[in-house]
Amino acid sequence: MFTLKSKIKITHFVAVLSVLNFLFFHFPFFKFVFNNLDYKSFSGITIIISLVILMLVLNAFVFYLFFSLSRYVGKFLLALFFIINSISVYFINTYGVILDESMIGNVLNTKYEESSSFISFKFFVYLIFFGIIPSIYIVKAQIVTVPWKKFLKTISLTLVFLLTIIFANASNWLWIDKNSKTLGGLAMPWSYTVNISLFYIHDFKKNEKEIILPNATIKDNQKSVVVLVIGESARSQNFSLYGYNKNTNPLLSKIPNVVHFNATSCATYTTAGVKGIVSHSDSGDLYEILPNYLFRNNVEVVWRSNNWGEPPIHIKNFQDREFLSKNCQGEGCNYDEVLLSGLKEQIQSSTKNKVLIVLHTSTSHGPSYSKKYPPQFEKFKPVCNSVELGNCSQAELINAYDNTIVYTDYILSKIIGDLKELKEYHSSMIFVSDHGESLGEKNLYMHGLPLSIAPKEQYEIPFIVWTSDGSKKLKPIKTVSQYHVFHSVLNFLNLQSPIYDEEKNIFK
């Protein structure tokens, strides 16, 4: 047994740390492996044994490199790894997330007030026992290094051994490659270290100067306004408009001219979902997004946000929660109703005939669903009040989530009510969610899984449209995408553009 006072050889030390890292943090990794291959077959057994060996040897190898090059840097990095590993595994075990590049983007773009809602007693148990206590041992350990010749010999033999294991599994490369994104998102500490690097590399490329779209021309002087409401984590299957057996849309269901379409999101996380809603195509390039494009082409554009994760927005009127709260009164100002404060008056005060208002909500974002709506909207009871969603019954969890949909229904009905009073305007309200949400189905919670393996709950979204009397009617189509928003807004405001795509327009 090694104590803090006894000296320990570097090879023994990294072996102990590799084993601890394996035991503490790789249950989710091997749970996925066992669930996705035939572990009773010869090839399945071979993959499992090989992955165990690779995990132990590769981690020990990298830890050995750290400590051989610099004992102090090695201690700092490994202590940091164990602390971050403990936090990461808490989220993986509690919410079923995978730390791929997209999830890392979510983490890095999450504000403190949102991230604090994920903290629970279990979080501190993970942090203390799997993170802080091992880190104390790492910092206090007295490590005996080896001469450079022995170091080089150990490195060379380990590399040969690792390459042998890898090539011995050549017949299993196809399975590993197929599942590489998920496996890489569950392997600690490489899931977040590699994917943080990839995120910043790709983010740098994305934030290069956006590609300007061809100029648009406004074709008439008719006063027209579109209110685009970007929903957060709303899944269509919990809207009674889509056939849900609980009445979560008591108000919208009674309003004439409300139409809903079947739709899917282009991603399962906010930053990509919002970008998809305001982009003209799924090109992957950084083209000018809808608010920037319309603002540059003489349309009044206002973006109001009670959320985060928007792509770079270059307009005059970007209004966040802090700005909107100054002139907002009432209990609703603590929720998404803050986005409606003075909305009708702002539209009426515009000196331009064409207006786009974007409202970026946060209503259905977990895990604290029960805190996302005023108490009077708690229609379905009992509700889940814990951030550890697995501790609630699924009925309680779904009740809390359904109440956020009831509140969304109320907000959308209020927007429509305001637009109806603008008699001189042709008006439309478009509601589309950034992505869906898992509520315990298949033991998954919230969102953010890679789209290729995500369940339908995370990408089947509502796409609800209302139009005022006398304005444009809707096409009799059933299925749309987030990319329909861009072209439909151009059509409703009657802007002519070379990049307009009639097939992605919902209006006649």
mmCIF file of N, CA and C in Angstrom, residues 32 78 83 85 97 131 144 146 150 162 201 226 230 247-249 258 307 314 321 330 364 387 490:
data_model
loop_
_atom_site.group_PDB
_atom_site.id
_atom_site.type_symbol
_atom_site.label_atom_id
_atom_site.label_comp_id
_atom_site.label_asym_id
_atom_site.label_seq_id
_atom_site.Cartn_x
_atom_site.Cartn_y
_atom_site.Cartn_z
ATOM 1 N N PHE A 32 -21.507 1.434 -22.752
ATOM 2 C CA PHE A 32 -21.832 1.628 -24.173
ATOM 3 C C PHE A 32 -21.294 0.466 -25.004
ATOM 4 N N LEU A 78 -2.470 15.980 -13.981
ATOM 5 C CA LEU A 78 -3.225 14.812 -13.521
ATOM 6 C C LEU A 78 -4.236 15.181 -12.434
ATOM 7 N N ILE A 83 -10.089 15.975 -11.355
ATOM 8 C CA ILE A 83 -11.184 16.866 -10.952
ATOM 9 C C ILE A 83 -12.185 17.030 -12.094
ATOM 10 N N ASN A 85 -12.518 15.044 -14.697
ATOM 11 C CA ASN A 85 -13.118 13.726 -14.935
ATOM 12 C C ASN A 85 -14.306 13.484 -14.017
ATOM 13 N N VAL A 97 -25.240 12.408 -21.127
ATOM 14 C CA VAL A 97 -24.598 13.177 -22.189
ATOM 15 C C VAL A 97 -23.344 12.464 -22.679
ATOM 16 N N GLY A 131 -12.507 13.239 -7.423
ATOM 17 C CA GLY A 131 -11.667 14.316 -7.937
ATOM 18 C C GLY A 131 -10.669 14.855 -6.932
ATOM 19 N N VAL A 144 9.836 8.889 -7.661
ATOM 20 C CA VAL A 144 11.236 8.635 -8.025
ATOM 21 C C VAL A 144 11.291 8.465 -9.540
ATOM 22 N N VAL A 146 13.281 8.039 -13.365
ATOM 23 C CA VAL A 146 14.240 7.061 -13.891
ATOM 24 C C VAL A 146 15.220 7.753 -14.826
ATOM 25 N N LYS A 150 16.503 4.506 -19.440
ATOM 26 C CA LYS A 150 15.383 3.646 -19.061
ATOM 27 C C LYS A 150 14.064 4.254 -19.535
ATOM 28 N N LEU A 162 1.544 -1.094 -27.909
ATOM 29 C CA LEU A 162 0.292 -0.456 -28.307
ATOM 30 C C LEU A 162 -0.004 -0.677 -29.780
ATOM 31 N N ILE A 201 -10.616 25.025 -32.728
ATOM 32 C CA ILE A 201 -10.113 25.054 -34.107
ATOM 33 C C ILE A 201 -11.261 25.352 -35.074
ATOM 34 N N VAL A 226 -42.906 39.994 -39.199
ATOM 35 C CA VAL A 226 -42.783 38.588 -38.816
ATOM 36 C C VAL A 226 -42.158 38.542 -37.425
ATOM 37 N N ILE A 230 -37.901 31.550 -31.418
ATOM 38 C CA ILE A 230 -37.020 30.380 -31.378
ATOM 39 C C ILE A 230 -37.221 29.687 -30.037
ATOM 40 N N ASN A 247 -53.689 18.174 -22.798
ATOM 41 C CA ASN A 247 -53.970 19.447 -23.466
ATOM 42 C C ASN A 247 -52.932 20.499 -23.083
ATOM 43 N N THR A 248 -51.827 20.480 -23.777
ATOM 44 C CA THR A 248 -50.754 21.443 -23.517
ATOM 45 C C THR A 248 -50.878 22.704 -24.372
ATOM 46 N N ASN A 249 -51.841 22.733 -25.287
ATOM 47 C CA ASN A 249 -52.063 23.916 -26.144
ATOM 48 C C ASN A 249 -53.512 24.392 -26.052
ATOM 49 N N VAL A 258 -53.944 29.156 -37.178
ATOM 50 C CA VAL A 258 -52.749 28.518 -36.621
ATOM 51 C C VAL A 258 -52.550 27.176 -37.315
ATOM 52 N N ASN A 307 -31.790 33.864 -23.651
ATOM 53 C CA ASN A 307 -31.054 32.616 -23.784
ATOM 54 C C ASN A 307 -29.629 32.944 -24.188
ATOM 55 N N HIS A 314 -25.156 41.008 -36.261
ATOM 56 C CA HIS A 314 -24.698 42.370 -36.574
ATOM 57 C C HIS A 314 -25.902 43.237 -36.933
ATOM 58 N N ARG A 321 -31.773 39.993 -21.761
ATOM 59 C CA ARG A 321 -32.678 39.998 -20.605
ATOM 60 C C ARG A 321 -32.447 41.225 -19.720
ATOM 61 N N GLY A 330 -44.025 43.066 -13.399
ATOM 62 C CA GLY A 330 -44.850 41.904 -13.152
ATOM 63 C C GLY A 330 -44.040 40.630 -13.000
ATOM 64 N N SER A 364 -38.210 25.679 -22.091
ATOM 65 C CA SER A 364 -38.221 24.228 -21.851
ATOM 66 C C SER A 364 -36.841 23.636 -21.616
ATOM 67 N N VAL A 387 -32.729 18.468 -9.771
ATOM 68 C CA VAL A 387 -31.879 18.575 -10.959
ATOM 69 C C VAL A 387 -31.316 17.208 -11.336
ATOM 70 N N LEU A 490 -38.383 35.802 -46.095
ATOM 71 C CA LEU A 490 -38.183 36.617 -47.306
ATOM 72 C C LEU A 490 -39.483 36.740 -48.087
#
